[in-house]
Coordinates of C-alpha atoms and ligand atoms in Angstrom, one line a residue:
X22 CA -27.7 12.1 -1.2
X23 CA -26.6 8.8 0.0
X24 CA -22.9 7.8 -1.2
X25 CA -21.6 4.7 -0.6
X26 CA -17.5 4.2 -1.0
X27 CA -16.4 1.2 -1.9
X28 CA -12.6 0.0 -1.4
X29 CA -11.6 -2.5 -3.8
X30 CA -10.0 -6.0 -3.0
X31 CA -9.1 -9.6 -4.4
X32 CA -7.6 -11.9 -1.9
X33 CA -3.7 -12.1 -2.4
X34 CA -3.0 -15.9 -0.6
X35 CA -4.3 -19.1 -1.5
X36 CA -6.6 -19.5 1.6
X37 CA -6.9 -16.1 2.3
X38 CA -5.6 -14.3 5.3
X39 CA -6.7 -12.6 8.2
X40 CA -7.2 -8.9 6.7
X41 CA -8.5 -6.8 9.2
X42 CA -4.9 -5.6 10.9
X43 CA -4.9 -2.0 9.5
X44 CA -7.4 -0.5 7.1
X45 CA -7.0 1.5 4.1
X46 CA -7.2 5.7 4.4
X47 CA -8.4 6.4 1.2
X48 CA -11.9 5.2 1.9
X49 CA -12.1 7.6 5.3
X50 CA -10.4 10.4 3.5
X51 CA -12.5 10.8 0.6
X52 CA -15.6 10.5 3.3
X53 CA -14.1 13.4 5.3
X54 CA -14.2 15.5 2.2
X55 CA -17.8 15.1 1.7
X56 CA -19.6 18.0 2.6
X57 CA -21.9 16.9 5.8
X58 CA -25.5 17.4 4.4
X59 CA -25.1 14.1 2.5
X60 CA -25.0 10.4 4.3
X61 CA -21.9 8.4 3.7
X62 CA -20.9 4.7 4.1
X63 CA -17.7 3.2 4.0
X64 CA -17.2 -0.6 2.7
X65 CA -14.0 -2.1 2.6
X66 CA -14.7 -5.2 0.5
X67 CA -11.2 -6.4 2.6
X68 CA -13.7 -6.9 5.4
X69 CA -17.0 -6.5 4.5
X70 CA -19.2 -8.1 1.8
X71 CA -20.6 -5.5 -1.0
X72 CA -24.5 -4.2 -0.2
X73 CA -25.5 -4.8 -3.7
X74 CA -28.9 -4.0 -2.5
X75 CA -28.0 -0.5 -0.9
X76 CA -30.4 2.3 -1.2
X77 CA -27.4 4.9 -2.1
X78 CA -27.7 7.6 -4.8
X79 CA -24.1 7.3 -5.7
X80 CA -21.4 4.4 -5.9
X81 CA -17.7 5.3 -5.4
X82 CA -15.4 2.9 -6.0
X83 CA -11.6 3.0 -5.7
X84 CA -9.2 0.9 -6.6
X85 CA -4.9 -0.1 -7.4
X86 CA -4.4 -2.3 -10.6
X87 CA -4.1 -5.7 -8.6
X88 CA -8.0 -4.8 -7.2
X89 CA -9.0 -3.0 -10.8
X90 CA -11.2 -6.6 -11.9
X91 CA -13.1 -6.6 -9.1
X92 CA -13.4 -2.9 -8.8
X93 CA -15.0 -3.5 -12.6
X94 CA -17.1 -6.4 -12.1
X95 CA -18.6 -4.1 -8.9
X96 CA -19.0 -1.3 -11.3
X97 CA -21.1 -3.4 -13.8
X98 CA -23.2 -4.8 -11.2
X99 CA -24.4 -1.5 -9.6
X100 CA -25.1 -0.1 -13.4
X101 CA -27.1 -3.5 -14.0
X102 CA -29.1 -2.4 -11.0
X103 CA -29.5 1.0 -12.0
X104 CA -27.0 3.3 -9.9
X105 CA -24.7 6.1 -10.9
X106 CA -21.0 4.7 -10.3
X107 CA -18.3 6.8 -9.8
X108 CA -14.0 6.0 -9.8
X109 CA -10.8 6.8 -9.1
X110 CA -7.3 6.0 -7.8
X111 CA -4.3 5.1 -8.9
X112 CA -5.8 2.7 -11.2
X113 CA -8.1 4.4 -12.4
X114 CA -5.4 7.5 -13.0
X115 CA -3.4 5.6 -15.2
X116 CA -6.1 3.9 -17.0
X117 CA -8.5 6.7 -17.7
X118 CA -10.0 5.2 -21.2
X119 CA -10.6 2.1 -19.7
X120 CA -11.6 3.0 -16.5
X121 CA -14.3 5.9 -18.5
X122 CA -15.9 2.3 -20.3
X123 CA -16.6 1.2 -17.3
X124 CA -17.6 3.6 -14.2
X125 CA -20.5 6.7 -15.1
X126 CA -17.4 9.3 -14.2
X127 CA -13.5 9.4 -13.2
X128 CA -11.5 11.1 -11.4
X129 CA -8.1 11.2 -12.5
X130 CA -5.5 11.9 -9.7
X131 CA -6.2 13.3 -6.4
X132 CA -9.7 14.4 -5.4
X133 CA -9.1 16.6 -2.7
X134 CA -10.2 19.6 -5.4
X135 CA -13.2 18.3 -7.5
X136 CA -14.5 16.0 -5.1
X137 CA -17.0 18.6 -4.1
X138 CA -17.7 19.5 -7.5
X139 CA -18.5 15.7 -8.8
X140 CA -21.0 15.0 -5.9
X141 CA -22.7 18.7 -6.4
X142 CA -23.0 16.8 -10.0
X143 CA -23.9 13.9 -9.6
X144 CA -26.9 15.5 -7.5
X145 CA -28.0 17.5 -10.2
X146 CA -27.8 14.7 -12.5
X147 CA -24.8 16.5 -14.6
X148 CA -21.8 14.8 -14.1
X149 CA -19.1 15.0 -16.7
X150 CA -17.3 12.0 -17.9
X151 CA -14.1 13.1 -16.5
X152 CA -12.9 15.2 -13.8
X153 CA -9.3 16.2 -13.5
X154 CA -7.7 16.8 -9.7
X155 CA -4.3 17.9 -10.0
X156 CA -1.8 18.0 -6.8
X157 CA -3.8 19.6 -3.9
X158 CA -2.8 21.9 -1.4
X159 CA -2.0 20.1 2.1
X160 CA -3.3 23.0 4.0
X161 CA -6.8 22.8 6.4
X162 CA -7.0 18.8 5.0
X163 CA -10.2 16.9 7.2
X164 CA -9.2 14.1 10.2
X165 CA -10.0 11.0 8.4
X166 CA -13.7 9.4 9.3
X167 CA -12.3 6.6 11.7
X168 CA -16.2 6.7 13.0
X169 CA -16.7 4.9 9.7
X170 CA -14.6 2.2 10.2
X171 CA -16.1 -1.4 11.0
X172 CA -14.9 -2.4 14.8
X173 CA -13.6 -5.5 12.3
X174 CA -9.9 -3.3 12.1
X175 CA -7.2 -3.7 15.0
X176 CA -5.4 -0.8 14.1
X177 CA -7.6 2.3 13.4
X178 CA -5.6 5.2 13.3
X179 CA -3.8 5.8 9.8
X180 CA -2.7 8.6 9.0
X181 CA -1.2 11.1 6.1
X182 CA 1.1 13.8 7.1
X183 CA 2.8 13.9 3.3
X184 CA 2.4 13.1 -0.2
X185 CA 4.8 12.0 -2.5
X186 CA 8.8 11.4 -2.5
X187 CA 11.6 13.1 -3.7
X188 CA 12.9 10.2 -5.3
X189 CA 12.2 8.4 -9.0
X190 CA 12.7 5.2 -8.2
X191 CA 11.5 3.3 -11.5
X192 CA 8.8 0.6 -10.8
X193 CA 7.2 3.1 -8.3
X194 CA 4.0 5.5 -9.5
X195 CA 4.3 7.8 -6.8
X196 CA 6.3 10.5 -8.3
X197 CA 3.8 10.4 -11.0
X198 CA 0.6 10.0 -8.6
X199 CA 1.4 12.7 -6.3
X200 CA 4.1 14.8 -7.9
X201 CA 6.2 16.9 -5.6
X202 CA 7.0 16.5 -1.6
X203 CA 4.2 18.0 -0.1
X204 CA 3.5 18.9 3.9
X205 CA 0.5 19.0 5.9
X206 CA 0.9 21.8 8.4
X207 CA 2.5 20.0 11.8
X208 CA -1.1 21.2 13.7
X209 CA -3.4 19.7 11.3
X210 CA -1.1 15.9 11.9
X211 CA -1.5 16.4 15.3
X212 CA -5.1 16.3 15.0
X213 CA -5.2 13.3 13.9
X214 CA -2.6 11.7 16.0
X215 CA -4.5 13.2 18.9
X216 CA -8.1 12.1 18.1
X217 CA -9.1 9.3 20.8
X218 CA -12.2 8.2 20.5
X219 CA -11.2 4.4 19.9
X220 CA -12.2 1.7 21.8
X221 CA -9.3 -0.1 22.5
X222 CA -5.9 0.8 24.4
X223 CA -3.9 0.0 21.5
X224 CA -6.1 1.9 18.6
X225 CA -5.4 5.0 20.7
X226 CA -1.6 4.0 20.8
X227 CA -0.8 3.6 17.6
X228 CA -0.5 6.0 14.8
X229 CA 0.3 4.6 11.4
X230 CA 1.5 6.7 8.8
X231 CA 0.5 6.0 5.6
X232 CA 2.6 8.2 3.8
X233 CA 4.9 7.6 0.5
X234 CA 8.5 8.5 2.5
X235 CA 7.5 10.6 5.7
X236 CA 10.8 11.7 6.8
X237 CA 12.1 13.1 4.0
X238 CA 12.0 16.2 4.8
X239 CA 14.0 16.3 7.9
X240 CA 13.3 19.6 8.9
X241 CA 9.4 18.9 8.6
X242 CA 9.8 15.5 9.8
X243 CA 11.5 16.7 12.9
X244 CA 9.2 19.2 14.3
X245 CA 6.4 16.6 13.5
X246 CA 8.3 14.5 15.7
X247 CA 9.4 17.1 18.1
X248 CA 5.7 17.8 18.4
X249 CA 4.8 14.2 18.8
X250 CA 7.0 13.3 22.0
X251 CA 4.3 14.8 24.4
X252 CA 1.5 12.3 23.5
X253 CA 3.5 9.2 23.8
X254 CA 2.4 7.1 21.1
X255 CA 4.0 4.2 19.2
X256 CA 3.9 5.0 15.7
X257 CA 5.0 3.2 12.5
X258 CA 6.1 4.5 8.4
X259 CA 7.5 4.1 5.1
X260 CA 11.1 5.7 5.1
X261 CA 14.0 5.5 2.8
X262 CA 17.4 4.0 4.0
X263 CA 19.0 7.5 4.1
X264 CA 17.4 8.3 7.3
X265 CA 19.8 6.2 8.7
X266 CA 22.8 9.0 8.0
X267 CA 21.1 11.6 10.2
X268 CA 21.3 10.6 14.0
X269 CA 19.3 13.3 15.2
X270 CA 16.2 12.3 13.5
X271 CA 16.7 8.8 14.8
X272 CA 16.9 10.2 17.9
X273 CA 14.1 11.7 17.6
X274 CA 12.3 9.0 16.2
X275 CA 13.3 6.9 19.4
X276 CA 12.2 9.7 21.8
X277 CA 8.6 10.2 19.6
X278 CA 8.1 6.5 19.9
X279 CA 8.7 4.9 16.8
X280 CA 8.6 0.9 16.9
X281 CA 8.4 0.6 13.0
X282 CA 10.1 1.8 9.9
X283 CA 9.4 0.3 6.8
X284 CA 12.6 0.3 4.5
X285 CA 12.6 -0.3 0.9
X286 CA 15.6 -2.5 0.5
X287 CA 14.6 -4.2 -2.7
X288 CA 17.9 -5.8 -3.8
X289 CA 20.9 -6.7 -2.9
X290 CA 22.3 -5.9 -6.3
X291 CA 24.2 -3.5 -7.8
X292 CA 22.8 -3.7 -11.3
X293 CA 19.2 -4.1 -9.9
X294 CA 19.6 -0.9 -7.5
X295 CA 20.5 0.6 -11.2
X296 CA 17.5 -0.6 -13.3
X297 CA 15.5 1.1 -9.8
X298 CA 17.1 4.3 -10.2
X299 CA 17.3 3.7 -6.7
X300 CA 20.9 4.8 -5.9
X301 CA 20.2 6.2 -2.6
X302 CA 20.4 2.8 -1.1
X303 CA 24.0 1.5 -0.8
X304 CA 24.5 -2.1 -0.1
X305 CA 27.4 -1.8 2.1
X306 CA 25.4 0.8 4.4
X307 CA 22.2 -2.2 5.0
X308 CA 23.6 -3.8 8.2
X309 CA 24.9 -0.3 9.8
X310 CA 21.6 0.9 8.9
X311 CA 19.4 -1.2 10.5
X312 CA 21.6 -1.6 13.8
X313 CA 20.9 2.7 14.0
X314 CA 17.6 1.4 14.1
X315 CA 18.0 -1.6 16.0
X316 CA 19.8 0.4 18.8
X317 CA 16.8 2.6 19.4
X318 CA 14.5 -0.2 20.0
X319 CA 12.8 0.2 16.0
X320 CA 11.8 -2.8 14.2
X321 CA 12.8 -2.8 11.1
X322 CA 10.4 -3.9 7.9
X323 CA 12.3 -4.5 4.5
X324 CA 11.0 -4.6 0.9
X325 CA 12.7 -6.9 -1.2
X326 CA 11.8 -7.3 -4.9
X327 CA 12.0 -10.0 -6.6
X328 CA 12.3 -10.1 -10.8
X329 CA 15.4 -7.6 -11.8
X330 CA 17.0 -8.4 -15.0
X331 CA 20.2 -9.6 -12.8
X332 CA 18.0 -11.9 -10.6
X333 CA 18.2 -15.5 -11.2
X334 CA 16.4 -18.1 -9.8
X335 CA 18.9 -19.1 -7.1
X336 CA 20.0 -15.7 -6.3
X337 CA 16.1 -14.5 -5.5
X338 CA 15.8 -17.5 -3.2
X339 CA 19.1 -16.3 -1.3
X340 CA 17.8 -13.4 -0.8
X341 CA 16.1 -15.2 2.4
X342 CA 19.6 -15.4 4.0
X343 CA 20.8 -12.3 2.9
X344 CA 17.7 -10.4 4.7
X345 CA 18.1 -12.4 7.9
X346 CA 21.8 -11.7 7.8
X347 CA 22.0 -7.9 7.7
X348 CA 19.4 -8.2 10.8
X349 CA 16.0 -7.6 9.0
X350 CA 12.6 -8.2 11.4
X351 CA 9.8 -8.2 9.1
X352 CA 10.3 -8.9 5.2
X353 CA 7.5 -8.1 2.4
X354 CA 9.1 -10.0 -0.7
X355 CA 7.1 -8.8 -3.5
X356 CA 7.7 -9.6 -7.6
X357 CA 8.7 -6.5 -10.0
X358 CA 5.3 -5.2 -11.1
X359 CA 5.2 -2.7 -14.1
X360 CA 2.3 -0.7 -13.2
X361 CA 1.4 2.0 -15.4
X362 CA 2.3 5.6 -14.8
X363 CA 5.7 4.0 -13.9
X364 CA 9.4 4.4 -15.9
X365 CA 9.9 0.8 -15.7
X366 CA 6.5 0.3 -17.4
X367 CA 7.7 1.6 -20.3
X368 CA 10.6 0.6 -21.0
X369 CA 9.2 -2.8 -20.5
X370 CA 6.6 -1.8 -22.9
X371 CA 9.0 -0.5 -25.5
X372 CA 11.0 -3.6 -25.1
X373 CA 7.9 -5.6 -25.9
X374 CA 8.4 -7.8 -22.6
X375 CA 4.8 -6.8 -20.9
X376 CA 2.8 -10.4 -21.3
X377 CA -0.5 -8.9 -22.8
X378 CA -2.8 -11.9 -22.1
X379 CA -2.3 -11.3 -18.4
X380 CA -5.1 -8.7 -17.0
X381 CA -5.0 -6.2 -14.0
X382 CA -5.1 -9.4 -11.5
X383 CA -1.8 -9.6 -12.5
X384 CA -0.5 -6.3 -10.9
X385 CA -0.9 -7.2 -7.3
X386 CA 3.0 -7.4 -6.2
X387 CA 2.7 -11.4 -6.2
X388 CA 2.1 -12.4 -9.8
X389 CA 4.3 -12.0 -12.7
X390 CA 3.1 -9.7 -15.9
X391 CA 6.4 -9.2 -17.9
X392 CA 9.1 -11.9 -19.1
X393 CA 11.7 -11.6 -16.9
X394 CA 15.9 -11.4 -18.2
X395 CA 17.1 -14.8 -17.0
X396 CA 14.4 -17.0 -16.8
X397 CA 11.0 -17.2 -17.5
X398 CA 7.6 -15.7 -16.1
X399 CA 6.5 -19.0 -14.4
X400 CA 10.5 -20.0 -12.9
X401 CA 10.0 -16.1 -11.4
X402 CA 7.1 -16.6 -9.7
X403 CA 8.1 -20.4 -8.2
X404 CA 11.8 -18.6 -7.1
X405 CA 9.7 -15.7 -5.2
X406 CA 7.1 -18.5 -4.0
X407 CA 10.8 -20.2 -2.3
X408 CA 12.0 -17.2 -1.2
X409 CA 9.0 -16.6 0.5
X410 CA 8.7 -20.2 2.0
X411 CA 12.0 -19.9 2.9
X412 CA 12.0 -16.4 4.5
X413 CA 8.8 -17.4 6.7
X414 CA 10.1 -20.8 7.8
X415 CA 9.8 -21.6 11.2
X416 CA 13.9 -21.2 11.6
X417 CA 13.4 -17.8 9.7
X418 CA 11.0 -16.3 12.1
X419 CA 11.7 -18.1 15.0
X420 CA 15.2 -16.6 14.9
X421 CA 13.9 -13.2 14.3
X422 CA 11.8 -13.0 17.4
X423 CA 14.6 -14.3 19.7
X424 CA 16.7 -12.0 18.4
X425 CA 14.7 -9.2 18.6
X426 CA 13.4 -9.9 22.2
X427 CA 17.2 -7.9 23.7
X428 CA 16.9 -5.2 21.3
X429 CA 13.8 -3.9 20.3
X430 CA 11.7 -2.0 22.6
X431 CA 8.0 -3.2 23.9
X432 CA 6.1 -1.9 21.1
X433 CA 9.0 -2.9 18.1
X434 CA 8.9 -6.3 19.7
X435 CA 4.9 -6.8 19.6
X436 CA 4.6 -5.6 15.9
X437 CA 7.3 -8.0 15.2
X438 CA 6.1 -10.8 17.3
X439 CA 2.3 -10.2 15.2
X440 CA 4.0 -9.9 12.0
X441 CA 6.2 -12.9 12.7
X442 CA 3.7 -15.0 13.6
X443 CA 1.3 -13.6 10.7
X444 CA 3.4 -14.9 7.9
X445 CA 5.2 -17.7 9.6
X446 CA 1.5 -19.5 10.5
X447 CA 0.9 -18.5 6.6
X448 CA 4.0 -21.0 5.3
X449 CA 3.3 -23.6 8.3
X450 CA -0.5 -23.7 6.8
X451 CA 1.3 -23.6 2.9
X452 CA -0.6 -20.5 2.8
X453 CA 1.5 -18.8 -0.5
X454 CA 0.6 -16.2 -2.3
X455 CA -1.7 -17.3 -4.9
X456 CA -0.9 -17.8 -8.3
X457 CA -3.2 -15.9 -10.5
X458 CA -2.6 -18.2 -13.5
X459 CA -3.3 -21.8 -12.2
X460 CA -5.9 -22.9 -9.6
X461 CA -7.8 -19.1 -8.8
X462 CA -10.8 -18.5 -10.9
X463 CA -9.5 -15.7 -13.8
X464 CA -11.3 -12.6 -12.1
X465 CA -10.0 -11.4 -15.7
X466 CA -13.6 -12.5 -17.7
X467 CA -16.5 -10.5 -17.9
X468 CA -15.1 -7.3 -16.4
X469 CA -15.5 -4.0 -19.1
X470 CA -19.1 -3.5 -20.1
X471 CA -18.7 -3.0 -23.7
X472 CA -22.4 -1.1 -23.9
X473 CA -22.3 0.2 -20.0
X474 CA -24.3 -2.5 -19.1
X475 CA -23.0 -6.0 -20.2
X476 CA -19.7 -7.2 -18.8
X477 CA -17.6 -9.0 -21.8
X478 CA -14.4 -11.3 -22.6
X479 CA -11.1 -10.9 -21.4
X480 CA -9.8 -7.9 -19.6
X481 CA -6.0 -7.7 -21.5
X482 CA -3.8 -5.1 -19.4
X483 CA -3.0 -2.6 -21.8
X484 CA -5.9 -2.5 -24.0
Ligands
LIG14 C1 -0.5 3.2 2.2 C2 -0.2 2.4 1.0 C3 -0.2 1.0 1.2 C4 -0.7 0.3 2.5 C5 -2.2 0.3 2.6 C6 -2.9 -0.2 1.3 C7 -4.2 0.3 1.1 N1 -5.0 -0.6 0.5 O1 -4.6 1.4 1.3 C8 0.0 -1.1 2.3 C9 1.4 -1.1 2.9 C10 -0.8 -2.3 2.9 C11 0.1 -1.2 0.8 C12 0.2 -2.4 0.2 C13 0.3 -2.5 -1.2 N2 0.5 -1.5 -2.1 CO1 0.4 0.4 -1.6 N3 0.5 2.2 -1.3 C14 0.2 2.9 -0.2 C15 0.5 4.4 -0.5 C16 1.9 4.7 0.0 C17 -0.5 5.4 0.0 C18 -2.0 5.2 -0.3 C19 -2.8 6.1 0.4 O2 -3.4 5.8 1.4 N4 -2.9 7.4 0.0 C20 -3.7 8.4 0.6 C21 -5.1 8.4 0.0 C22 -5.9 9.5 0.6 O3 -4.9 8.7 -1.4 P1 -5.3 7.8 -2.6 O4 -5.6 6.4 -2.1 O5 -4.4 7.9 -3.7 O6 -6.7 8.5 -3.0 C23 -6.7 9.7 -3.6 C24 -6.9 9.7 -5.1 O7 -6.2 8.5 -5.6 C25 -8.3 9.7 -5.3 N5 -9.1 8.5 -5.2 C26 -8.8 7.3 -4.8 N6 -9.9 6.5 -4.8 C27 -10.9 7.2 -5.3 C28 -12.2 6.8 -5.6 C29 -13.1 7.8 -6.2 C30 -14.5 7.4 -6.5 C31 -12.6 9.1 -6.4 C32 -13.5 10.1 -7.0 C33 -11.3 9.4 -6.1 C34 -10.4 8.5 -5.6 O8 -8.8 10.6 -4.3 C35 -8.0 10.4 -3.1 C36 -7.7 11.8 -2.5 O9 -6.9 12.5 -3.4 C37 0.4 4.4 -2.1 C38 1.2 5.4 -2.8 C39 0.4 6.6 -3.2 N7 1.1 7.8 -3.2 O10 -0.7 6.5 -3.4 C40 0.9 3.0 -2.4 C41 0.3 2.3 -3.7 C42 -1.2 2.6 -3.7 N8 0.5 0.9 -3.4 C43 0.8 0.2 -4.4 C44 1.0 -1.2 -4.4 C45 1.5 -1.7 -5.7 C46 0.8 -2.0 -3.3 C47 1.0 -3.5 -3.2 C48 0.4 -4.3 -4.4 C49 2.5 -3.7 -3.0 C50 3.0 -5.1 -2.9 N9 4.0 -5.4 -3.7 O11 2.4 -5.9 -2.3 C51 0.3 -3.8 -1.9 C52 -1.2 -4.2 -2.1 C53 -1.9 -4.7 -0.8 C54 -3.1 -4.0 -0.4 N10 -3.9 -4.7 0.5 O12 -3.5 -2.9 -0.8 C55 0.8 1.1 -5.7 C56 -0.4 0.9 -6.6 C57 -0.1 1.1 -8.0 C58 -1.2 0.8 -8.9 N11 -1.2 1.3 -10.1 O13 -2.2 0.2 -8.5 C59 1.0 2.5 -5.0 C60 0.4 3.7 -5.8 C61 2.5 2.7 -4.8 C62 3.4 2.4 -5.9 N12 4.4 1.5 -5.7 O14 3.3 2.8 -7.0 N13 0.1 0.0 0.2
LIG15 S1 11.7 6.0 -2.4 FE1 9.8 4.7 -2.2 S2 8.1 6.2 -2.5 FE2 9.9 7.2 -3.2 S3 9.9 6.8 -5.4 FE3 11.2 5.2 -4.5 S4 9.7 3.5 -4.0 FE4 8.5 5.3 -4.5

């Protein structure tokens, strides 16, 4: 058979963005599973326009909320040409009775232990409406296909050496996506962090992990590191804060080459760290954390959240001082999200605060789907539109990168420098996050096939 996967995305910035930095691994992954005697493509519709025309037996298409309308309208244009279309993610995880209107089968959760079974299906023209993957075994896992990849990507080499988090924090699906903290065996990482058939110097530098919170298991996390130190890469993850209160690791993330950590801050809060459940991070430990980090050369990447029930308008926008204050490099500022699968979901739910005219487009970390504590949906989304304007003003950014130029090391400072630069040319151009409910066609209409073949109305989120 001929499988083509497709990676879902809608453009998150007004005039969209440069999007080829680092790709997706879910894409790869799922192509490394397929067993070799059938043909598989890769199309990341980040990067690459969708072959509506292909020739392939089978249509896989992933997607996250944000992506889910154009993951649908995909869907319903392969049916309308005939072809068997498949799904999954976390979207589709969350959403399996909507999700089963629209693709031919589902796979609910991870894939690593029907994916075999669905394509063994599909080829004998028998596959069931559902398939149900629970949380796989991490052992004997396949190196991603970074063959597939289109030469459009900088960065090549992601990479998963975990799943899931030992934490709960509330507006976070992990703990329900991929329960558990679960290892790939140290030799099986080091496969992948030794493959090196890239073309560039840098793709074979750079390993970035893709994982939920890699470190958290330190002892895993440091003979991973222990075994990295030989091959001299830089490398870059997702932590929590509390790595900063073991200096060993960070020593050994400093001797393993570490140039990036990405921290999730979120708030600087009390009562917001609370509504979380994220009481692992303590306020008064954010500066003396990120100077650990700063003194081994690591760049430091904050998430900050925008939308709390504390938050108001002005103190959202401060939040752009506060971050460049307590020495932050890189910021992502992103508005509270409710996605499904997640505790905040339904409390917001139960509290009747989810807005239901406004569909999956919604849920892409930049829009606004719920009514906020102390203000409304629309004053939200213009205070995280400031803070963001703010944060990636020239003073912002400029002062970053001088700063950073004495203490981070060659590799921190680059990634900074790009990142920097990124975003600040972004607000120079007035290049905001678009707004999904003014200006942006509503990729909302004509997205769920109400017959499997017809695409109707109005996608509600939490039909
Ligand atoms: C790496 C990562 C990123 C990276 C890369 C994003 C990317 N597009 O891959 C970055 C940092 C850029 C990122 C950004 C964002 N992310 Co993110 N990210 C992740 C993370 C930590 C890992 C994803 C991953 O690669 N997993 C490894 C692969 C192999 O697993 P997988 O994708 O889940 O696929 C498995 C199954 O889902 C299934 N499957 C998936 N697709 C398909 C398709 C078919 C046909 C089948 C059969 C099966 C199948 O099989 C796979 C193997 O088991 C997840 C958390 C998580 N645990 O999933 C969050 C997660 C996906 N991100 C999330 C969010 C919200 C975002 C942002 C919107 C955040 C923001 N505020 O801006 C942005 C969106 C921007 C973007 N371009 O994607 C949410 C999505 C929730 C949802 N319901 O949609 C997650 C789940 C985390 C969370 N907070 O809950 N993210
Ligand atoms: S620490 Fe990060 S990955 Fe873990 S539950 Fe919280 S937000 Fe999700």
């Amino acid at each position: 058979m001929q499988i083509d996967i497709i990676v879902a995305y809608i453009p998150r910035y007004r005039k969209g963005h440069l999007r080829t930095f680092v790709p997706p691994l879910t894409g790869i992954h799922l192509a490394a599973l397929t067993p070799p005697q059938h043909e598989v493509r890769v199309i990341h519709q980040k990067v690459e326009p969708i072959p509506f025309d292909s020739d392939a037996d089978l249509i896989a298409i992933s997607t996250q909320s944000g992506f889910a309308p154009a993951a649908y309208r995909i869907a319903a244009e392969f049916k309308r040409r005939g072809k068997t279309v498949i799904g999954g993610g976390p979207h589709v995880t969350f959403c399996e009775d909507e999700a089963a209107r629209v693709f031919d089968s589902i796979v609910i959760g991870e894939a690593e232990a029907v994916w075999q079974a669905m394509i063994a299906d599909a080829e004998k023209g028998l596959l069931k409406a559902r398939y149900v993957g629970g949380p796989c075994a991490m052992e004997g896992l396949p190196s991603p296909r970074y063959d597939l990849l289109p030469d459009a990507f900088f960065v090549k080499r992601v990479v998963q050496a975990t799943r899931g988090c030992p934490f709960s924090c509330s507006f976070c699906s992990v703990p329900s996506l991929n329960p558990g903290f679960r290892m790939r065996p140290v030799a099986d990482v080091m496969r992948d962090i030794t493959y090196n058939h890239f073309k560039r110097w840098w793709q074979r530098k750079l390993v970035w992990f893709w994982d939920d919170n890699l470190l958290a298991d330190r002892r895993y996390a440091k003979e991973l590191l222990r075994a990295m130190i030989p091959h001299k890469k830089w490398w870059l993850t997702q932590a929590s804060i509390d790595i900063a209160r073991d200096e060993e690791l960070l020593d050994l993330m400093q001797e393993s080459g570490c140039i990036g950590i990405f921290l999730g801050i979120e708030s600087f809060h009390q009562n917001a760290l609370q509504q979380a459940h994220k009481q692992h991070n303590r306020i008064e430990e954010y500066r003396r954390c990120i100077a650990l980090l700063h003194e081994r050369g690591i760049c430091v990447m904050a998430g900050f959240i925008a939308g709390f029930d504390s938050d108001t308008p002005a103190s959202i926008v401060a939040m752009s001082d506060q971050l460049f204050d307590i020495g932050v490099d890189v910021p992502f500022l992103s508005i509270l999200t409710p996605f499904k699968g997640t505790a905040l979901h339904d409390t917001f739910e139960q509290e009747g605060r989810l807005i239901p005219q406004r569909g999956w487009e919604f849920y892409n970390g930049f829009n606004v789907a719920f009514t906020p504590a102390n203000m409304d949906a629309d004053e939200l989304k213009e205070a995280h539109r400031q803070l963001w304007t703010k944060a990636f003003s020239l003073r912002h950014c400029v002062g970053r990168l001088l700063r950073s130029t004495h203490r981070l090391r060659l590799g921190a400072f680059l990634m900074t420098l790009c990142m920097n630069g990124f975003y600040g040319l972004k607000a120079l151009r007035r290049n905001t996050p678009a707004n999904m409910c003014d200006g942006i066609p509503s990729t909302t209409e004509a997205t769920v096939p109400s017959d499997g073949t017809h695409p109707v109305g109005l996608m509600p989120s939490h039909v």
